[in-house]
mmCIF file of C-alpha atoms in Angstrom:
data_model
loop_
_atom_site.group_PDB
_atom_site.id
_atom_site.type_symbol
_atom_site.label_atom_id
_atom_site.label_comp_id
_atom_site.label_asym_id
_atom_site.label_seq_id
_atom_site.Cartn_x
_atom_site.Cartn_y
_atom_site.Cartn_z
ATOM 1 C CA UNK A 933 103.389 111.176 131.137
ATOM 2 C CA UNK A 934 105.506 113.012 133.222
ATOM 3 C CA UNK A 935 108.203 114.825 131.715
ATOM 4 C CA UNK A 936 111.254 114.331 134.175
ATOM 5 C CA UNK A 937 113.980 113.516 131.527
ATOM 6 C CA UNK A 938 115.096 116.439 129.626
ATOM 7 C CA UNK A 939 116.012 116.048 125.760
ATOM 8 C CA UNK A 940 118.662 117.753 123.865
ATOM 9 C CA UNK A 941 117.336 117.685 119.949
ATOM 10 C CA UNK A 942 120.398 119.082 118.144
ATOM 11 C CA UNK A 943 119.951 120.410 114.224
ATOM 12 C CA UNK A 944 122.916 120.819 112.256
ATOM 13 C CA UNK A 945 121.557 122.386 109.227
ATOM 14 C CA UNK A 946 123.421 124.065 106.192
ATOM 15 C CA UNK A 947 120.830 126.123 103.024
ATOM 16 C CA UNK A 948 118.300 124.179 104.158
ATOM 17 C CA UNK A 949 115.901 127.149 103.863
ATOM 18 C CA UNK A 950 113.022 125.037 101.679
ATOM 19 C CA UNK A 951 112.701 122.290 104.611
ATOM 20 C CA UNK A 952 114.097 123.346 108.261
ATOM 21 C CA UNK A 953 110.662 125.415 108.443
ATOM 22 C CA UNK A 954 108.951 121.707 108.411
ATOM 23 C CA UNK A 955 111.336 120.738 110.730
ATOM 24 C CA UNK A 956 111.382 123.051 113.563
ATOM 25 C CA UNK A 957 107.637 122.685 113.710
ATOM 26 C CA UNK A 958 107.232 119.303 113.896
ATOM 27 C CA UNK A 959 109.934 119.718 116.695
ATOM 28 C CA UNK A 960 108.266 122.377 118.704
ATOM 29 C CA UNK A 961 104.753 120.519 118.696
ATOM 30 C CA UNK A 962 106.102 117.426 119.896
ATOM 31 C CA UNK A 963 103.778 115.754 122.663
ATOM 32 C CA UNK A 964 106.873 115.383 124.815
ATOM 33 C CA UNK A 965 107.607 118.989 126.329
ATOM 34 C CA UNK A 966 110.565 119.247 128.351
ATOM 35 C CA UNK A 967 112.926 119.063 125.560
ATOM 36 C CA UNK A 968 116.058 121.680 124.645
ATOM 37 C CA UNK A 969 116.141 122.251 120.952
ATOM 38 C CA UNK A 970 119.738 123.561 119.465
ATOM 39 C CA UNK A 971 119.939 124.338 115.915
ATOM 40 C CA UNK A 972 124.406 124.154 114.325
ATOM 41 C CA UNK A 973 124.115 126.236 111.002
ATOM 42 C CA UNK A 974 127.234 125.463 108.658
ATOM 43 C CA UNK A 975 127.829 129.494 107.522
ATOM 44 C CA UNK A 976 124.622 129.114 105.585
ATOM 45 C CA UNK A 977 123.986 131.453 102.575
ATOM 46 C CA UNK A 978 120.383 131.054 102.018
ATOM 47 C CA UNK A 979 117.363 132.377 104.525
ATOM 48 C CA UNK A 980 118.212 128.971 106.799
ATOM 49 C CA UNK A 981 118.736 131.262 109.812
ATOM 50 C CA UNK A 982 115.707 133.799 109.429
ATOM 51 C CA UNK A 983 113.555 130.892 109.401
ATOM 52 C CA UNK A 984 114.472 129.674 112.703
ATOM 53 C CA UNK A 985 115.058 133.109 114.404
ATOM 54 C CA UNK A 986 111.289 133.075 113.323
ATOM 55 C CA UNK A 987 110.415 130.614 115.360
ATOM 56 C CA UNK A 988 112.339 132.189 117.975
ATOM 57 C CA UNK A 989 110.476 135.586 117.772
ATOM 58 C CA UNK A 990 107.135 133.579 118.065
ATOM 59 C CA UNK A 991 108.425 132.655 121.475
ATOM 60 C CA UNK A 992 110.413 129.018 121.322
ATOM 61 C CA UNK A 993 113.310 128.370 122.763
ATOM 62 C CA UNK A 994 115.750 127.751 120.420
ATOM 63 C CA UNK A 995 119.741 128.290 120.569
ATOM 64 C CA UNK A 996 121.786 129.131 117.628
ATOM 65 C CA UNK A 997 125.328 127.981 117.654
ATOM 66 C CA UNK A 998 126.834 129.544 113.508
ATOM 67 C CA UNK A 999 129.551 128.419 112.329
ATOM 68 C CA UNK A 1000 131.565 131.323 110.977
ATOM 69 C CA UNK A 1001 133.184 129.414 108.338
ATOM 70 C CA UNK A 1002 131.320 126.281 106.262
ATOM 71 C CA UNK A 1003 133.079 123.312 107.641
ATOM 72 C CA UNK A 1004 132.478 119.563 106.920
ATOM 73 C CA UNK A 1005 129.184 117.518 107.576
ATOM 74 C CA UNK A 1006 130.929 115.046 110.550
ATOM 75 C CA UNK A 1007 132.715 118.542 111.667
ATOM 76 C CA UNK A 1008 128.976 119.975 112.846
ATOM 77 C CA UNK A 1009 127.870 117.025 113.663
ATOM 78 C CA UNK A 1010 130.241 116.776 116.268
ATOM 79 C CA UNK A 1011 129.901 120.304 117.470
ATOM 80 C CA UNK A 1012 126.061 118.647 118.404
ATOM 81 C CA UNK A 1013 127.925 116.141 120.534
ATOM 82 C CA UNK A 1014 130.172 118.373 122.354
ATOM 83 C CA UNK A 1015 126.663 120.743 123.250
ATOM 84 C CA UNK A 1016 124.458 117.662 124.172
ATOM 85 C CA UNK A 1017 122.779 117.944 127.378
ATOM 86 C CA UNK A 1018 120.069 116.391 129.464
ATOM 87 C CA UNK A 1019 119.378 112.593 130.074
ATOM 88 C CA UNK A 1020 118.871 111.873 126.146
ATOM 89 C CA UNK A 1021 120.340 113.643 123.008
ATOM 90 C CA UNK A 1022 118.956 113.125 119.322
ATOM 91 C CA UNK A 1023 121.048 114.635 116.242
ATOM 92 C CA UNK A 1024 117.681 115.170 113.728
ATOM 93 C CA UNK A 1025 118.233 116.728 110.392
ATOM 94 C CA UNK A 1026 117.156 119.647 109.186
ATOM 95 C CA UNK A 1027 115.749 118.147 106.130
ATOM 96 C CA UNK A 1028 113.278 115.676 107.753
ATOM 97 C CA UNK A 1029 109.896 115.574 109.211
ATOM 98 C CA UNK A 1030 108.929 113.855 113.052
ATOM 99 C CA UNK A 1031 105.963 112.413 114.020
ATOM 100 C CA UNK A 1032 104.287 114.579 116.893
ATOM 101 C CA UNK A 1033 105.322 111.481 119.711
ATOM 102 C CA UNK A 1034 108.742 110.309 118.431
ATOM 103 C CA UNK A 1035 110.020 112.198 120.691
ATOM 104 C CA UNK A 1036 107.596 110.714 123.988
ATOM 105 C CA UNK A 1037 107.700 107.145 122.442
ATOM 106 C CA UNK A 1038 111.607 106.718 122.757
ATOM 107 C CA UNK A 1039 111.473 108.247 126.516
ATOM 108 C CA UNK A 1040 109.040 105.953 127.205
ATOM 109 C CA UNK A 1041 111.425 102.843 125.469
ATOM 110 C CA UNK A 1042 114.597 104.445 127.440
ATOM 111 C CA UNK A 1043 112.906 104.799 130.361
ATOM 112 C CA UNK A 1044 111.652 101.254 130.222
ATOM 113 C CA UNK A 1045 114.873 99.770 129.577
ATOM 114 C CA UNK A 1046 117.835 102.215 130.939
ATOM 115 C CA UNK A 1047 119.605 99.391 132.572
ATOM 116 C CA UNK A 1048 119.877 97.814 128.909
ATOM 117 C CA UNK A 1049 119.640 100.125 125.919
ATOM 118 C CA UNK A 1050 122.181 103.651 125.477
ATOM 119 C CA UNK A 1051 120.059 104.180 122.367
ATOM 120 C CA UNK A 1052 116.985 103.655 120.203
ATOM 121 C CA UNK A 1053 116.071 104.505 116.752
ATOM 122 C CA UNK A 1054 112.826 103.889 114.835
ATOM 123 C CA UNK A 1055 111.282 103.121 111.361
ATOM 124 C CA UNK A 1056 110.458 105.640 109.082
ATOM 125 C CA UNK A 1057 108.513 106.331 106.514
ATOM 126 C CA UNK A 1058 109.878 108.041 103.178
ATOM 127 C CA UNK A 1059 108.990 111.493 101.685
ATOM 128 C CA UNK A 1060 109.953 113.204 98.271
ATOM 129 C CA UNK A 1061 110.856 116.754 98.079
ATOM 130 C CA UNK A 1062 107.493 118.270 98.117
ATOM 131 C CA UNK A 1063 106.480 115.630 101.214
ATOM 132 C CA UNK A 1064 104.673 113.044 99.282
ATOM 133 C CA UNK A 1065 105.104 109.492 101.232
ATOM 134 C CA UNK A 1066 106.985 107.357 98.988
ATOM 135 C CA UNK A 1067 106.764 104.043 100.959
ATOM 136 C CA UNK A 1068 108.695 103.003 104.135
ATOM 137 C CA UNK A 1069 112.867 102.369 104.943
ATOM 138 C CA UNK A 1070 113.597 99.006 104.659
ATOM 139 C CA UNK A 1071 114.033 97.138 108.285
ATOM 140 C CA UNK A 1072 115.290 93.844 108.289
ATOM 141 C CA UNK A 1073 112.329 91.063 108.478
ATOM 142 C CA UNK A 1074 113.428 89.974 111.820
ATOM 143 C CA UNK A 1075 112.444 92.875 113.028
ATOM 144 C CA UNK A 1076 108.608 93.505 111.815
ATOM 145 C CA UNK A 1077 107.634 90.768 113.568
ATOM 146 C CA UNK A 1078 107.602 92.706 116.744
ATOM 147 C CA UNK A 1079 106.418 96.239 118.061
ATOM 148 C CA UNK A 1080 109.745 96.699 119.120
ATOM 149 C CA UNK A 1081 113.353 94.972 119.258
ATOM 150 C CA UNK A 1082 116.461 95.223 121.847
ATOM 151 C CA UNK A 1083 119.509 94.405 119.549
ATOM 152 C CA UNK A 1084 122.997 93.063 121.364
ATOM 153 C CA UNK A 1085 126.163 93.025 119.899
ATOM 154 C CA UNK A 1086 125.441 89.490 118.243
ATOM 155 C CA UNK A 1087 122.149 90.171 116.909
ATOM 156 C CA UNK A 1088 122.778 93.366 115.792
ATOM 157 C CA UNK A 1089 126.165 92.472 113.826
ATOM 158 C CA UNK A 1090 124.475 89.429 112.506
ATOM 159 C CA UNK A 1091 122.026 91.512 111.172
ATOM 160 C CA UNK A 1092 124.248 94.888 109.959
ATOM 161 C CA UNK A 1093 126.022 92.105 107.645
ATOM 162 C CA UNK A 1094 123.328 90.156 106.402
ATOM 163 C CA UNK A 1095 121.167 93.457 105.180
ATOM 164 C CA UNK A 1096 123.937 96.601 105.384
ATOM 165 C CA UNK A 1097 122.890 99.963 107.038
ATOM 166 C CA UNK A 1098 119.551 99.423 108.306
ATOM 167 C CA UNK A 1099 119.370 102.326 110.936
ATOM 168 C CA UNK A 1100 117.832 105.700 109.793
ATOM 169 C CA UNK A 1101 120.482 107.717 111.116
ATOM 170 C CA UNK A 1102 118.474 110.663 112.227
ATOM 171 C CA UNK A 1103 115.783 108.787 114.260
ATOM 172 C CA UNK A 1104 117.978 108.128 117.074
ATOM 173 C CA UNK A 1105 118.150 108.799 120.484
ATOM 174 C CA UNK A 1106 121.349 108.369 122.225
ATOM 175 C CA UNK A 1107 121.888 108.423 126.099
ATOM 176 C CA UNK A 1108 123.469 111.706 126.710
ATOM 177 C CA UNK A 1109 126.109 110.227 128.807
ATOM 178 C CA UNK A 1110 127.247 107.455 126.072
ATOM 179 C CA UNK A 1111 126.902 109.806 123.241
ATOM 180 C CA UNK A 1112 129.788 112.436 125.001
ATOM 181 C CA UNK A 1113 131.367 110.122 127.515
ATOM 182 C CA UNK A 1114 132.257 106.944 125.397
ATOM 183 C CA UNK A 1115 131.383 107.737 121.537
ATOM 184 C CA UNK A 1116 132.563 111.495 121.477
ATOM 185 C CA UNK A 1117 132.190 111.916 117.853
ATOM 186 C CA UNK A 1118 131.577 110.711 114.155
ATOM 187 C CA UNK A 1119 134.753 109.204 112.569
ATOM 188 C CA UNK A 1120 134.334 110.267 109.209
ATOM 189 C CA UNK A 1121 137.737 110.522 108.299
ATOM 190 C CA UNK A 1122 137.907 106.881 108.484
ATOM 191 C CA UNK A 1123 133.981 105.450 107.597
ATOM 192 C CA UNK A 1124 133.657 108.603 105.086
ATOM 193 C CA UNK A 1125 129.585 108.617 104.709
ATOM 194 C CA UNK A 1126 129.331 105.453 106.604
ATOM 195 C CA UNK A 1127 130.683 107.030 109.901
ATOM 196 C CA UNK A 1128 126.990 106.545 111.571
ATOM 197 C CA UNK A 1129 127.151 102.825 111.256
ATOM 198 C CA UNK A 1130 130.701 102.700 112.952
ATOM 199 C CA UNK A 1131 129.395 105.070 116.369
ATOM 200 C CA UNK A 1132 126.055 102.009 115.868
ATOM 201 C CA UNK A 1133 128.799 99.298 116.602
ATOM 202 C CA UNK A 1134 130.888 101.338 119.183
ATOM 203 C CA UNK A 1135 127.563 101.710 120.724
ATOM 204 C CA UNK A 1136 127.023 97.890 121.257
ATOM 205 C CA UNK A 1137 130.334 97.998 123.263
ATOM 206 C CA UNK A 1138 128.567 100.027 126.063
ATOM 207 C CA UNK A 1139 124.897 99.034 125.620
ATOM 208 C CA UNK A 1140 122.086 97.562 123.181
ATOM 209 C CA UNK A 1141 120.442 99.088 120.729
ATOM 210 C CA UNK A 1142 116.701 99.668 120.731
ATOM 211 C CA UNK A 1143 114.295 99.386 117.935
ATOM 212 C CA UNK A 1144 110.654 100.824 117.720
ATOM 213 C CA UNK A 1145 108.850 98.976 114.788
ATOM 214 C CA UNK A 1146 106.454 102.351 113.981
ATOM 215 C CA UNK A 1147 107.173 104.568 111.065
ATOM 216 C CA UNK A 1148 107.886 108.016 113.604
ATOM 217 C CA UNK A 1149 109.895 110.045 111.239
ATOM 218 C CA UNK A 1150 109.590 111.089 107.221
ATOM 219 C CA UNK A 1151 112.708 110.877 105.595
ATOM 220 C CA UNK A 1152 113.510 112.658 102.974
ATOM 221 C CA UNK A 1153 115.018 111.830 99.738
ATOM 222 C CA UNK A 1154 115.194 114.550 97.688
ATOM 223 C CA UNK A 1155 117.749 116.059 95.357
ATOM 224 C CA UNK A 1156 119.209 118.545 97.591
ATOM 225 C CA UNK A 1157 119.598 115.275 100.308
ATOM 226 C CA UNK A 1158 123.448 114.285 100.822
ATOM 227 C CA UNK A 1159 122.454 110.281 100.570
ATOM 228 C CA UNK A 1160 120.264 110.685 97.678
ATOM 229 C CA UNK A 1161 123.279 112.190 95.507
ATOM 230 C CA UNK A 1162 125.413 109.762 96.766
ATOM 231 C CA UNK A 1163 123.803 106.728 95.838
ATOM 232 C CA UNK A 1164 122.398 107.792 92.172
ATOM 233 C CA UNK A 1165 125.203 107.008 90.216
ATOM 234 C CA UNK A 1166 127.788 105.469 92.350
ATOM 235 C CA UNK A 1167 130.777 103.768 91.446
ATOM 236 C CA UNK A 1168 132.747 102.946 93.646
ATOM 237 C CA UNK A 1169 131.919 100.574 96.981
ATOM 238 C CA UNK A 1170 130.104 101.552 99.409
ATOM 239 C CA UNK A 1171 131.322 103.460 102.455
ATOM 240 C CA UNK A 1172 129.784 100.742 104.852
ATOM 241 C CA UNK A 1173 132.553 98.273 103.721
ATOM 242 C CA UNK A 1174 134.894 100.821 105.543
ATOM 243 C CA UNK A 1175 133.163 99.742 108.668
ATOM 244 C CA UNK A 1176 132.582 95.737 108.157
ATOM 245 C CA UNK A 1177 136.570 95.776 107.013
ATOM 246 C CA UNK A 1178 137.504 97.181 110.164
ATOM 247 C CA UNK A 1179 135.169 94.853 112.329
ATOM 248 C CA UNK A 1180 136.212 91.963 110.745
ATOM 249 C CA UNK A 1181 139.686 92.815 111.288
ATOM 250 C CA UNK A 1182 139.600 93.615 115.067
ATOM 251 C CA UNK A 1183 137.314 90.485 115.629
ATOM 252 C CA UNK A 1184 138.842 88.178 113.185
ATOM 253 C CA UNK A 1185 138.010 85.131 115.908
ATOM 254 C CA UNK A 1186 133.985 85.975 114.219
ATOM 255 C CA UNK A 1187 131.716 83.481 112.345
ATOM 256 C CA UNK A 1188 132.304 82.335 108.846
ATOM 257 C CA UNK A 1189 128.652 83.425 108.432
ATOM 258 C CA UNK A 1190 129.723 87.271 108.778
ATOM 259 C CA UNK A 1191 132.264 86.609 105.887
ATOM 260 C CA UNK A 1192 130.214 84.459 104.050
ATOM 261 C CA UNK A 1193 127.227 87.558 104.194
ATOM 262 C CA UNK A 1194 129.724 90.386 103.723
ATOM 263 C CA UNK A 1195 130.898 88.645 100.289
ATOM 264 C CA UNK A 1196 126.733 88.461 99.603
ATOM 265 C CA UNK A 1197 126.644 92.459 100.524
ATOM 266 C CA UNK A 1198 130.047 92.982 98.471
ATOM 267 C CA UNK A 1199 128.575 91.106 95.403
ATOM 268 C CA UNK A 1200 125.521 93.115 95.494
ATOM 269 C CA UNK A 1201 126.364 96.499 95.841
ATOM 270 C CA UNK A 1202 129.192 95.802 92.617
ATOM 271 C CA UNK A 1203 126.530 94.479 90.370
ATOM 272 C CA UNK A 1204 124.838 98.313 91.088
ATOM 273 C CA UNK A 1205 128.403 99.906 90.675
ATOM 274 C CA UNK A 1206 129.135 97.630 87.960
ATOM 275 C CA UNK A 1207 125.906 97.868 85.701
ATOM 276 C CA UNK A 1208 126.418 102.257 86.848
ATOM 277 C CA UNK A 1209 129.901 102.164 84.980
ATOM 278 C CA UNK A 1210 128.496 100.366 82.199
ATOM 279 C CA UNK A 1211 126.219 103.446 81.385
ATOM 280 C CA UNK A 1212 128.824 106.028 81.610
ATOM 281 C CA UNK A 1213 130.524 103.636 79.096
ATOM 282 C CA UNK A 1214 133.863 103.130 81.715
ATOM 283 C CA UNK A 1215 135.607 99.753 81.634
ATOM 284 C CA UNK A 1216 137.469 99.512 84.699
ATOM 285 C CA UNK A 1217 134.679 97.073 86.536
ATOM 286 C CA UNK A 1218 135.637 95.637 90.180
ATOM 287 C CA UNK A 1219 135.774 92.120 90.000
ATOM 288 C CA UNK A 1220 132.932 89.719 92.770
ATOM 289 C CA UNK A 1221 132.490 86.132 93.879
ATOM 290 C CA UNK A 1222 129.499 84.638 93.218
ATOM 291 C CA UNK A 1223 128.185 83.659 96.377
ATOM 292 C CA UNK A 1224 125.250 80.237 96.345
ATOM 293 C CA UNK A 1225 123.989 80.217 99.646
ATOM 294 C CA UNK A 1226 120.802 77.797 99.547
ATOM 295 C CA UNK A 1227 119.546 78.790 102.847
ATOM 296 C CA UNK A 1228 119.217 82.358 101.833
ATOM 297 C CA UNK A 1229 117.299 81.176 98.385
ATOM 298 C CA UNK A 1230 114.402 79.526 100.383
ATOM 299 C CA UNK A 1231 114.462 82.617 102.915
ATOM 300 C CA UNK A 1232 114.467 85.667 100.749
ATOM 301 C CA UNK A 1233 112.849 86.053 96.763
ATOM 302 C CA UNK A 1234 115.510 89.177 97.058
ATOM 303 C CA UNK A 1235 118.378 87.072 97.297
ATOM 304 C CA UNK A 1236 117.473 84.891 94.288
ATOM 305 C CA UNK A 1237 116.946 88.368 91.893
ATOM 306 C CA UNK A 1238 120.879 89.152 93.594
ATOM 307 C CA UNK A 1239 121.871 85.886 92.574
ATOM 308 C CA UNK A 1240 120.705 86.322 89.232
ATOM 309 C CA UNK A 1241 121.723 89.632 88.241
ATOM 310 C CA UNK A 1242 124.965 88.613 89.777
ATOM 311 C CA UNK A 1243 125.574 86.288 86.924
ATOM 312 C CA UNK A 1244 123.939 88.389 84.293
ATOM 313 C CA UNK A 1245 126.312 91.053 85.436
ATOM 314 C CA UNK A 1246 129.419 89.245 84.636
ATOM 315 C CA UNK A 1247 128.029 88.162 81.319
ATOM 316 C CA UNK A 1248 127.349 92.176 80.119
ATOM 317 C CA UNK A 1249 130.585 92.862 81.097
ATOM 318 C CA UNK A 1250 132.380 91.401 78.270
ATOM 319 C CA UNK A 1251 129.474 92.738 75.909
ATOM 320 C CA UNK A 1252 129.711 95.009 73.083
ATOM 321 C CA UNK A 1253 126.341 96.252 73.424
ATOM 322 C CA UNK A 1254 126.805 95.995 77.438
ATOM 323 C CA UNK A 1255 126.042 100.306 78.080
ATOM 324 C CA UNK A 1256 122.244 99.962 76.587
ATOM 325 C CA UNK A 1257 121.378 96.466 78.322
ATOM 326 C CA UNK A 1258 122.693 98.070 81.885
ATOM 327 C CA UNK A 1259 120.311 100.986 81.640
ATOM 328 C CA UNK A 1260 117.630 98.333 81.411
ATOM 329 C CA UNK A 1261 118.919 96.260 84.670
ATOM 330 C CA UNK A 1262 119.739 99.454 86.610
ATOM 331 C CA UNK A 1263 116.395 100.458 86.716
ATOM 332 C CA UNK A 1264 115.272 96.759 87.810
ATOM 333 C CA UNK A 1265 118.068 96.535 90.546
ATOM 334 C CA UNK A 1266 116.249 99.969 92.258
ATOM 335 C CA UNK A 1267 113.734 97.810 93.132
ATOM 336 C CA UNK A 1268 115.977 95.920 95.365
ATOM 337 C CA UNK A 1269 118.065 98.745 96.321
ATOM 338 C CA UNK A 1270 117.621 99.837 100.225
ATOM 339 C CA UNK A 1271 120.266 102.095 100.721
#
């Protein structure tokens, strides 16, 4: 293909000295060549830097922008937005692995649809410390039907509610122009961790949203990853209610079926915070509705184990012997856990 479109792959990275090597060379032996790769360290203390200034000495092209002093994740982040350049930007992480055509398969998607889409993202496939595949991200089912979806505003919100965050966050490729011009930056002093799935709904205001049904990336989940610490023993709700909360109230005119899903989404995620608190022996649970929706019980087996544990849930809650039985139920409730 011809390689017309430049791409601007930015890296924040902070001690990421075990994984970046992976990165970078996935990066540099991409099948799609004109590309501009910018790595944002975070004042990094470990060898982060002499790993990529090795690449640099072996002759690839590579910009270093260092932070002098460690700042905050959504701080670097947007230091990658204010240096984007080219037709396309992508914000990958220095802790995951790309397939060698990501990179040529979402030019190709843009390309196909720029009068439509100011972004795409893609499945991925899942990867432990050491790089073992672990299985795949969970995508909704409406989209594995297809080899690839365009998502609107409706579909996409309809879908964000019914199943939470299901964008891997650093597959996407953003329109250059709509990434600097319209989003600007991450918002994470309002959506905390959650602040990727608020620029995924500001980006339905200018555009749709692409999808490419092929596991392109390896995402890791290891225990030096920010959203594997987060989730292991959470307790409080997650961040992503910052974001439906703040859709719902500047679109309050929106279906009954949003509400009626984001109470679904609310009771789920509190059984796992609920059922956590119980092993660390607390007492101050956060009270849920339980939600009967008969269309979802013929549609999903999922939503039928949520129902259940749902009730169980409130019954171990006024248990004596509650902390021992949620141990057992945590460890079941991973299973439908897709965070």
């Amino acid at each position: 293909m011809k390689y017309s479109k430049t791409v601007c792959i930015c890296i924040p990275c902070y001690n990421n000295e075990k994984t970046i090597y992976d990165t970078l060379d996935s990066i540099v032996n991409q099948s799609y060549k004109n590309i501009v790769i910018k790595v944002f360290d975070n004042a990094s203390t470990d060898k982060s830097l002499d790993i990529v200034s090795h690449f640099i000495e072996k002759g690839y092209d590579i910009e270093i922008y260092r932070n002098i002093e460690n700042t905050s994740g959504e701080k670097n982040f947007n230091r990658c937005i204010q240096h984007a350049e080219g037709e396309y930007t992508a914000i990958f992480h220095s802790d995951d692995v790309y397939k060698r055509n990501i990179i040529e398969e979402q030019v190709l998607f843009m390309n196909k649809f720029k009068s439509r889409c100011v972004a795409v993202s893609t499945h991925a496939d899942i990867i432990d410390a050491l790089g073992f595949c672990k299985g795949e991200r969970f995508i909704p089912k409406e989209l594995t039907k297809k080899k690839y979806s365009i998502l609107d505003r409706k579909v996409f919100t309809d879908l964000i509610f019914k199943y939470g965050n299901f964008i891997t966050c650093p597959s996407v490729l953003f329109k250059t122009s709509t990434l600097k011009d319209d989003i600007v930056r991450f918002r994470g002093d309002s959506f905390k961790s959650s602040s990727d799935l608020d620029v995924w709904f500001r980006l339905t205001e200018f555009g749709e949203i692409g999808f490419l049904n092929a596991p392109l990336m390896n995402y890791r989940l290891s225990d030096a990853s920010f959203s594997y610490n987060l989730t292991k023993i959470r307790i409080k709700d997650h961040d992503y209610f910052l974001v439906l909360n703040n859709f719902l109230k500047k679109y309050q005119g929106d279906s009954e079926t949003l509400r009626k899903n984001y109470k679904i989404l609310l009771m789920k995620d509190r059984i796992k915070t609920n059922f956590n608190k119980m092993k660390l022996g607390r007492n101050d649970f956060e009270s849920f509705q339980l939600v009967f929706d008969r269309k979802r019980i013929f549609e999903s087996r999922e939503y039928i184990s949520i129902y259940i544990y749902a009730v169980l849930c409130k019954i171990f809650i006024i248990l004596p012997f509650r902390k021992k039985m949620s141990t057992f139920f945590c460890n079941i409730l991973k299973k439908i856990n897709h965070e």
